[in-house]
Short mmCIF file of C-alpha atoms in Angstrom, two decimals:
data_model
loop_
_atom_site.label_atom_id
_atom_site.label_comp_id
_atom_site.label_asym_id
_atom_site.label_seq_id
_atom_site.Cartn_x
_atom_site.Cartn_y
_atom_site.Cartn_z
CA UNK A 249 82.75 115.15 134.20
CA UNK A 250 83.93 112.05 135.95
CA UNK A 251 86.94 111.99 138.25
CA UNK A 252 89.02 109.47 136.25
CA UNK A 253 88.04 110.91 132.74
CA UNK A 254 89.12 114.88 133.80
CA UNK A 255 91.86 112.99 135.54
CA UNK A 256 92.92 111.23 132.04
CA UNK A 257 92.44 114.47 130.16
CA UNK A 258 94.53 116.35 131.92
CA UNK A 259 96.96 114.05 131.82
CA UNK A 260 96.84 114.00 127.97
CA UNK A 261 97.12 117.52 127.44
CA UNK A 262 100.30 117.84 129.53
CA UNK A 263 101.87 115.56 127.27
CA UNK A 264 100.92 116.71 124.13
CA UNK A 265 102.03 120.23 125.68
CA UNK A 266 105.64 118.26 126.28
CA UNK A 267 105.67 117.01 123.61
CA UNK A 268 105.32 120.67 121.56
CA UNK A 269 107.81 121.61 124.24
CA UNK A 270 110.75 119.43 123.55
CA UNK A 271 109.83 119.58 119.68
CA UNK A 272 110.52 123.45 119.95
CA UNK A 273 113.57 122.83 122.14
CA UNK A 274 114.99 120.48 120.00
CA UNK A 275 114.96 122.76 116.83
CA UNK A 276 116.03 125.48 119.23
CA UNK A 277 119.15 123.45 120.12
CA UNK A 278 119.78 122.06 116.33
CA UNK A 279 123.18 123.94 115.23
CA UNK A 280 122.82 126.52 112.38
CA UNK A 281 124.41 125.79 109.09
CA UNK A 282 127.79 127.23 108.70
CA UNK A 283 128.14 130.59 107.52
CA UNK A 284 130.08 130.36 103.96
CA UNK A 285 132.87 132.42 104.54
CA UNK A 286 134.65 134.74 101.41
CA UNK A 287 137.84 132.85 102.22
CA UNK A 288 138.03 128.37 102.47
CA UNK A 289 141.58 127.38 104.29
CA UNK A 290 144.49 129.14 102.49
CA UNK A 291 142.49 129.42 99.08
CA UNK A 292 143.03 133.30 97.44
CA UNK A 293 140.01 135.82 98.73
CA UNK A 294 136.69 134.82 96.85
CA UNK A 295 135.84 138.94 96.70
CA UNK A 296 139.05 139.86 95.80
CA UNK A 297 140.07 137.13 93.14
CA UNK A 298 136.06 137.40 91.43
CA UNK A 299 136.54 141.24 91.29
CA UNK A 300 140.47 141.15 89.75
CA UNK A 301 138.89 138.58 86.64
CA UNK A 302 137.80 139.37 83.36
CA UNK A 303 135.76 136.84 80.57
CA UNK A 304 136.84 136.99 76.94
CA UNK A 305 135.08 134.82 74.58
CA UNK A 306 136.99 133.71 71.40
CA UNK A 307 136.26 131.04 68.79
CA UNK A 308 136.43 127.36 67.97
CA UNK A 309 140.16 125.96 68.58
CA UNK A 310 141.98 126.33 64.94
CA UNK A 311 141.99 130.09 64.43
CA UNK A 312 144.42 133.14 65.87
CA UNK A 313 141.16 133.97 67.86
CA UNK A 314 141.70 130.98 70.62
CA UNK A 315 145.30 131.20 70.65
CA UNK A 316 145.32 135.19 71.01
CA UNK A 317 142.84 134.89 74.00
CA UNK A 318 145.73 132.10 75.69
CA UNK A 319 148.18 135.03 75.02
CA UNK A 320 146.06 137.24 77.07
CA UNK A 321 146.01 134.89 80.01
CA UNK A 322 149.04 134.18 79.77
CA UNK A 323 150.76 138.14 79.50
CA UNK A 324 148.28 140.23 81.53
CA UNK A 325 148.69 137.65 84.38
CA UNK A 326 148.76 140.01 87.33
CA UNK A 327 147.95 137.10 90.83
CA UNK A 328 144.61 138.81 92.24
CA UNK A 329 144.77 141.86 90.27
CA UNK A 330 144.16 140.34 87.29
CA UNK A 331 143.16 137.35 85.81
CA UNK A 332 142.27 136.40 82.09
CA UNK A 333 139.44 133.53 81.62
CA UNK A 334 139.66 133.31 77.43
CA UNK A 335 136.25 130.95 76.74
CA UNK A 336 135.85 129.27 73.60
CA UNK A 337 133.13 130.94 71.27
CA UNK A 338 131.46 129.95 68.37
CA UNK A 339 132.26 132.59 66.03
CA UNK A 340 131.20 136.11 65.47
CA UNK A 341 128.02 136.63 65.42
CA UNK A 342 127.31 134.58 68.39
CA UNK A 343 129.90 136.25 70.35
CA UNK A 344 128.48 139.32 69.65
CA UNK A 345 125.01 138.12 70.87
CA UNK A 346 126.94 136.29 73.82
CA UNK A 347 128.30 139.47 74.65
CA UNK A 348 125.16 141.51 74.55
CA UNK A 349 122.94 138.93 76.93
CA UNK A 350 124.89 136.35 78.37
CA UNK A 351 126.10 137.49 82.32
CA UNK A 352 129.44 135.80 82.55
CA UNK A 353 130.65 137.32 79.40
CA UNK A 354 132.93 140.72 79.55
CA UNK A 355 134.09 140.76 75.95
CA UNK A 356 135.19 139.15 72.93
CA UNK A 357 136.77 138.67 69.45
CA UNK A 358 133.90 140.41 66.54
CA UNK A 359 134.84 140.54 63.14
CA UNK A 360 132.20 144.11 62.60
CA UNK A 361 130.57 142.16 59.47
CA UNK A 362 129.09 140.36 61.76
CA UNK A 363 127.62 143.58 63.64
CA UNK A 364 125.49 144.11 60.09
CA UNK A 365 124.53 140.22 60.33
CA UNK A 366 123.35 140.19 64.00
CA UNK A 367 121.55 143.88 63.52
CA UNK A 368 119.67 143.06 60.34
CA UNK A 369 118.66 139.20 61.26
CA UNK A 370 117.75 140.09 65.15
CA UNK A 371 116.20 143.88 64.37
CA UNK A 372 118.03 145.30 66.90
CA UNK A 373 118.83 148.77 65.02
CA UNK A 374 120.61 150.46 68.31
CA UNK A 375 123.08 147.94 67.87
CA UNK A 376 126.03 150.03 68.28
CA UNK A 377 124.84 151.75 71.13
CA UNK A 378 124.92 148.50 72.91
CA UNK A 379 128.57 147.27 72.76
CA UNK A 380 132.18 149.00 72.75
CA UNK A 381 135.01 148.66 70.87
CA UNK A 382 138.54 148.17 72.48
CA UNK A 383 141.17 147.91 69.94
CA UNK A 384 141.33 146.91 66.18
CA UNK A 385 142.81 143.68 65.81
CA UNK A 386 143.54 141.77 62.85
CA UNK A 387 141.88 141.44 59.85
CA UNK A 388 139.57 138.48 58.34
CA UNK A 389 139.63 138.01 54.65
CA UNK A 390 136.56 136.77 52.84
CA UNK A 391 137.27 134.07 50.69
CA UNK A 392 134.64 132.82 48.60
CA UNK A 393 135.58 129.40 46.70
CA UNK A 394 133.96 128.33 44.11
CA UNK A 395 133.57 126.02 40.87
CA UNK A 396 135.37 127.51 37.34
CA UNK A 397 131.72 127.71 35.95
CA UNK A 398 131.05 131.01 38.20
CA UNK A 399 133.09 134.14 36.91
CA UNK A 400 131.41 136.35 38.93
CA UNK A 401 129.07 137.40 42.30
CA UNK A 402 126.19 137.47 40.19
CA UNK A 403 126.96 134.26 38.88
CA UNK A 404 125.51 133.02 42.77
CA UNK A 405 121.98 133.77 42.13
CA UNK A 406 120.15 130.94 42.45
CA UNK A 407 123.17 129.15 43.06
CA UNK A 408 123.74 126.80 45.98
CA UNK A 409 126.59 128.25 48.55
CA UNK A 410 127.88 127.09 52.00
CA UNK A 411 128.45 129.25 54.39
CA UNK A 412 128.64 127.89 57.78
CA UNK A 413 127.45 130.56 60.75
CA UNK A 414 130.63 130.69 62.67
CA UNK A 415 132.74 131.51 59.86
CA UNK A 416 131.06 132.48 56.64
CA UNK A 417 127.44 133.27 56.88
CA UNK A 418 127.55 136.77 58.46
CA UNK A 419 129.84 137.64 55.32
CA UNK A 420 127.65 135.91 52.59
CA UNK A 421 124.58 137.96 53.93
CA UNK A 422 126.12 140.97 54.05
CA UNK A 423 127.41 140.54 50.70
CA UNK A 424 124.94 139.02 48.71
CA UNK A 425 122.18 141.64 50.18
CA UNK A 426 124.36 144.40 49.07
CA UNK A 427 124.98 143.30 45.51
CA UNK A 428 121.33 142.07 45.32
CA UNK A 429 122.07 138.19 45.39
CA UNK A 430 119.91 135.71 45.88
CA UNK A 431 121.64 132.54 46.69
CA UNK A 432 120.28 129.36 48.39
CA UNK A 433 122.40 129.38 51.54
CA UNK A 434 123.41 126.40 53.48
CA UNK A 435 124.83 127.33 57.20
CA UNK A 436 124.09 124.18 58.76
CA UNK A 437 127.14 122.15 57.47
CA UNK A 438 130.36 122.46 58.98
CA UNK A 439 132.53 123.84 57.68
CA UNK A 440 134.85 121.03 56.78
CA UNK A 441 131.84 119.41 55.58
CA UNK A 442 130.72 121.84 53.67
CA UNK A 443 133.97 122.40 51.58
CA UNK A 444 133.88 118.18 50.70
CA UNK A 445 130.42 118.69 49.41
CA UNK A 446 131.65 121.64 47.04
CA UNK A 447 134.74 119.43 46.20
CA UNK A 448 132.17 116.48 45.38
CA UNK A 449 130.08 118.71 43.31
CA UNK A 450 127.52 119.13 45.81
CA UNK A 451 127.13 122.91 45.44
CA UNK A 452 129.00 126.01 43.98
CA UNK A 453 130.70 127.94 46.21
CA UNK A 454 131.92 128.20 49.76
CA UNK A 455 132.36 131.32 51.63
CA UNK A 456 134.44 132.25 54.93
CA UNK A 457 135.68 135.04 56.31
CA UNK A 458 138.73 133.94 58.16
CA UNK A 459 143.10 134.69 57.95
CA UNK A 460 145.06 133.92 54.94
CA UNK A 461 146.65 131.20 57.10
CA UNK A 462 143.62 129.13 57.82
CA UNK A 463 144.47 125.57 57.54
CA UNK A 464 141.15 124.67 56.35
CA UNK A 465 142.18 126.46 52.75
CA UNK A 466 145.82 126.16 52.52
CA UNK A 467 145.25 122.49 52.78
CA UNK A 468 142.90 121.69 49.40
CA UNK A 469 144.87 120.47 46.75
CA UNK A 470 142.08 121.06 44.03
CA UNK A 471 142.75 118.22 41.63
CA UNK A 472 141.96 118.93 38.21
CA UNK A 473 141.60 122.92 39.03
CA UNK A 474 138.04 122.76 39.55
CA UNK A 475 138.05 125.17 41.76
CA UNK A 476 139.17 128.62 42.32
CA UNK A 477 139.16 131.88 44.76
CA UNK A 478 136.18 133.92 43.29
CA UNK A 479 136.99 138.13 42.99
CA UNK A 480 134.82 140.55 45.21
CA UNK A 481 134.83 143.94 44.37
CA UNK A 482 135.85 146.98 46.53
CA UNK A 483 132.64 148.66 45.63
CA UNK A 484 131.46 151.70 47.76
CA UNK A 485 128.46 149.34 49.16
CA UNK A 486 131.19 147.68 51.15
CA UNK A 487 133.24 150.27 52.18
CA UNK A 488 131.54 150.85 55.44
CA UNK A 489 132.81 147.68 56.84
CA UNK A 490 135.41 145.98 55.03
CA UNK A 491 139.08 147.17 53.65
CA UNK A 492 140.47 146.01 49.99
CA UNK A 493 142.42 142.91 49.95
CA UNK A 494 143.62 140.66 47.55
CA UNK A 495 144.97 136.97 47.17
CA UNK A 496 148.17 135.85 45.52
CA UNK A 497 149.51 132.82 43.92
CA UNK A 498 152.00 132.69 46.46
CA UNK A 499 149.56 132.36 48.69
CA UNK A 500 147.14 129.84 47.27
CA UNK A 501 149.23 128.45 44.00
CA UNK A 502 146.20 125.70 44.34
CA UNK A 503 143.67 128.57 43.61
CA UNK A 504 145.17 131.56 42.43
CA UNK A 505 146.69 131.40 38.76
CA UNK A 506 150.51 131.96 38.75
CA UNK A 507 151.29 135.51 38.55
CA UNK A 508 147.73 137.08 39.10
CA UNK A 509 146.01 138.60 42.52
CA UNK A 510 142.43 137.84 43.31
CA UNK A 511 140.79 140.89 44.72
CA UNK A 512 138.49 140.37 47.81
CA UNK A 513 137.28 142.44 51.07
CA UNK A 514 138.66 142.04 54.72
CA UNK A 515 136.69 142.59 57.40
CA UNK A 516 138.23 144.35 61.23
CA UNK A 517 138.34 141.84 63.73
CA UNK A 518 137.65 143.92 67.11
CA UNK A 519 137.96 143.31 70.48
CA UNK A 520 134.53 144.06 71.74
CA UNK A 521 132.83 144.53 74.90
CA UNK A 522 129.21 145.49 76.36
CA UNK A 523 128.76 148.74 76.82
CA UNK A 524 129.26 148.72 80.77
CA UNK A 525 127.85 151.92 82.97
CA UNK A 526 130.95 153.57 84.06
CA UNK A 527 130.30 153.79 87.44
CA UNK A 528 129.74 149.91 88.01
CA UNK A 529 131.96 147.26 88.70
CA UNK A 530 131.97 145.65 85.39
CA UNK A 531 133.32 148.78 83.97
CA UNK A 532 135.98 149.14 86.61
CA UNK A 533 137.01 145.30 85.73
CA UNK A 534 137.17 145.74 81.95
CA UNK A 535 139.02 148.95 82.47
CA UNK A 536 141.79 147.56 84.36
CA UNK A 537 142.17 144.87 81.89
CA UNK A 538 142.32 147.47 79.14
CA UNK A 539 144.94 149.20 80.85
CA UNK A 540 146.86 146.25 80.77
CA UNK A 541 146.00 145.17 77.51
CA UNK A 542 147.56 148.35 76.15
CA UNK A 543 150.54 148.43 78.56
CA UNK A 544 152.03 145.01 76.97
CA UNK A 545 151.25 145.29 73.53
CA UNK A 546 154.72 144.81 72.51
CA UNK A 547 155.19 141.94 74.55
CA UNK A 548 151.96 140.46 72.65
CA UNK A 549 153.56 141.40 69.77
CA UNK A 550 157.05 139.57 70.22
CA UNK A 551 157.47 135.93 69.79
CA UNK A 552 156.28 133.38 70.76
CA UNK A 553 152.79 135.46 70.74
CA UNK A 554 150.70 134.58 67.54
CA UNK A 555 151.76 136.91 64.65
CA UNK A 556 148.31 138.27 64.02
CA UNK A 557 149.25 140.69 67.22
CA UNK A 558 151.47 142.47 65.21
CA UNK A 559 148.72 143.52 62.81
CA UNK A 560 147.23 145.42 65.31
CA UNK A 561 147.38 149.35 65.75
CA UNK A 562 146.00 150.33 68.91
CA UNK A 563 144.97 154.20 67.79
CA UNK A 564 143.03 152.78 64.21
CA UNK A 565 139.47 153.81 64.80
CA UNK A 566 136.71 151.18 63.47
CA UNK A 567 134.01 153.20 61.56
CA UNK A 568 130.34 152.87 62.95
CA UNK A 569 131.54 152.25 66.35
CA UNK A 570 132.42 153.91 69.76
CA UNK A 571 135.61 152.97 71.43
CA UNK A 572 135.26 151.71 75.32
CA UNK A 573 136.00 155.36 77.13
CA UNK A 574 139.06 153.59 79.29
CA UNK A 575 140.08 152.47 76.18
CA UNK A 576 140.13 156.27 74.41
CA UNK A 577 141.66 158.22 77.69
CA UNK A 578 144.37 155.29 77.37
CA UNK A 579 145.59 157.15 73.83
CA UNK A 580 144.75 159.87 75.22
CA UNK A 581 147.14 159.56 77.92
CA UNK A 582 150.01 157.71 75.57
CA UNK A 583 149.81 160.93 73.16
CA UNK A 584 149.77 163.32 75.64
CA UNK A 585 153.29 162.24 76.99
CA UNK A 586 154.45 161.48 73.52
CA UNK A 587 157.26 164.22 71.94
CA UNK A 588 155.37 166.47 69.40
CA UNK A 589 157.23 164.34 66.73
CA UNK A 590 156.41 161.30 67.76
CA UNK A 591 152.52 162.77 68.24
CA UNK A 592 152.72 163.56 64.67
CA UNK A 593 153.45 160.07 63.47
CA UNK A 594 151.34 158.56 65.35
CA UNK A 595 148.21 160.58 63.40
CA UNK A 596 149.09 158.66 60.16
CA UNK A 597 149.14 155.37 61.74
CA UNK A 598 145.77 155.18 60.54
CA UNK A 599 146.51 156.54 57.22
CA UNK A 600 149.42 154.21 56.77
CA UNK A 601 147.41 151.30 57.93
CA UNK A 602 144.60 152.25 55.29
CA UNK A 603 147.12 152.56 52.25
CA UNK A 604 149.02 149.29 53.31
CA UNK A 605 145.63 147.61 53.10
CA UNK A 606 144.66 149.72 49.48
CA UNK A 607 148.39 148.22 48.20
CA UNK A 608 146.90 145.01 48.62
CA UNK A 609 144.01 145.01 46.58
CA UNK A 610 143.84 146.50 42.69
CA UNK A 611 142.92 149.57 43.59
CA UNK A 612 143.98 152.52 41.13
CA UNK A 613 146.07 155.57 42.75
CA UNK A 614 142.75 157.60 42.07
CA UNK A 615 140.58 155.66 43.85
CA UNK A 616 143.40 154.78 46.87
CA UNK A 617 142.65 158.85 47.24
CA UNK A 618 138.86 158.95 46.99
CA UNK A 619 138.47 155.68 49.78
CA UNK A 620 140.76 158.08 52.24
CA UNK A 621 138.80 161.02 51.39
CA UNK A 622 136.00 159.05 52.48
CA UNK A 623 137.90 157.91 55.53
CA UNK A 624 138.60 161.51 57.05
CA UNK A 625 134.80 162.98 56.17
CA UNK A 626 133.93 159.61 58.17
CA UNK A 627 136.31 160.69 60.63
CA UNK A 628 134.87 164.53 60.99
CA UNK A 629 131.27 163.00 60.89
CA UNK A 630 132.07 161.00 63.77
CA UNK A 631 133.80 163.59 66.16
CA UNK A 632 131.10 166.36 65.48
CA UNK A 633 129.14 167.06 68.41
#
């Protein structure tokens, strides 16, 4: 090779091999990103605050669901230790499926009709295996308004009925399959909307399962009486999930004819979680907060709490369901250290909660004794090995 060409070669290749050189050193000298660190200025300990807070997922703003969940936030407030985060659901069944597959979500407010809904329309038949139970809560009653025409349940068939999905469907399929109706269903309107279209003459009934106090139904003025609160029966089909109920003219004077009750089902409104491994740290979380769920009780159960705290009973069982084990050593526990008197009443809590509910409903002394009969070879069923 020429002089002058190796000559210019060479030359070229040392620079290129700068080049790499200060390329490399450069990158080498570039600072690292910052290392996020668990703690930013005088902000609480990220480890420490995410492992102290729970998730509770309640229901649209308007029902004791919402403002029960605020309670919780608001009682069991323990810095670090604990923290409530009450998330606004959209009903039952879709709290129950948020529970079950949504990550963020520890628990939430189930009315267990819905448990029949989301197991029959998703085929999940280990349902119950899946979730935990906490703590009875209130109870929803299923109202089912319709025109004067229908007398009856089986006057639905064929019939056009609004039920919207957050509050009313999961009752009007578990109903209607059970007495063999076949109703066209409409859960897509709202359920303000849906209740103008029966009021219009749009359709022929309206079903939700939802307090006595809902606003939504205390509020129709029902002009002309064209309307009234349609009677469900306490038949044994039911009994599995809901309790006997009834509706008074005191109660609805719009709907319910002076003097007379209007029998219907309520439905157990649970607090409900997933069925957490025990030796993980989303069981450890929910366990703490049931501890402290239990502890204050009372305190949710004084003013200025919502009222529907005071219809819960801690020790009723919910049939079909397992409670959450913190949840069960918590009685336990509270028995254990109770005098034997005290040990004694507390057995017929559930008794007495089961014949308050019977005195509601027209339900004859005989049959008051048959449902409880029921209820104890329920209760032996379930604590056989």
């Amino acid at each position: 090779m020429h002089r002058a060409a190796y000559g210019l070669v060479c030359a070229l290749i040392s620079a290129i091999v700068a080049a790499l050189s200060g390329s490399a050193g450069a990158q080498q000298l570039q600072p690292r990103a910052p290392t996020v660190s668990a703690r930013v200025g005088s902000l609480p300990d990220r480890e420490a605050l995410n492992s102290g807070t729970v998730t509770v997922i309640t229901a649209p703003i308007g029902g004791p669901m919402s403002v029960m969940g605020s309670d919780m936030a608001a009682v069991l407030d323990d810095g670090e230790n604990l923290r409530v985060l009450p998330i606004l659901g959209k009903g039952s069944a879709q709290n129950l499926v948020d529970i079950i597959m949504l990550k963020n979500i520890d628990m939430g407010f189930v009315a267990t009709d819905a448990l029949d809904y989301v197991k029959t329309e998703y085929n999940i038949p280990d349902l119950a295996q899946r979730v935990r139970y906490v703590a009875k809560l209130f109870y929803n009653e299923v109202h089912i308004i319709a025109r004067q025409d229908i007398r009856s349940l089986q006057d639905l068939n064929g019939r056009r009925v609004f039920a919207e999905r957050s509050i009313g469907l999961p009752a009007a399929k578990t109903i209607f399959r059970r007495f063999g109706i076949q109703a066209e269903i409409d859960s897509q309107t709202d359920p303000t909307g849906g209740l103008q279209k029966l009021i219009g003459g749009q359709g022929d009934a309206w079903i939700a399962s939802v307090s006595k106090d809902a606003p939504i139904i205390k509020g129709i003025k029902n002009d002309g009486g064209k309307l009234h609160l349609l009677s469900i029966p306490y038949e044994r089909s039911l009994q599995d999930i809901y309790f006997p109920s009834s509706f008074t003219s005191d109660e609805y004077p719009s709907l319910v004819p002076a003097g007379t009750k209007i029998e219907t089902v309520a439905a157990p409104t649970v607090l409900m979680v997933y069925n957490w491994p025990e030796q993980g740290e989303r069981y450890r979380r929910t366990a703490n907060f049931v501890n402290a769920l239990f502890d204050k009780i009372q305190m949710l159960q004084s003013p200025p709490r919502h009222p529907k705290w005071r219809d819960t009973v801690l020790s009723a069982p919910v049939p079909g369901l397992i409670r959450f084990k913190a949840a069960q050593q918590w009685l336990d526990r509270a028995r254990a250290e109770q005098p034997a008197e005290d040990n004694q009443a507390s057995s017929t809590d559930d008794r007495d909660l089961l014949q308050h509910r019977k005195a509601q409903a027209n339900v004859t002394p005989d049959q008051a004794s048959q449902l409880y009969k029921d209820f104890l070879k329920w209760q032996r069923a379930k604590q056989a090995p």
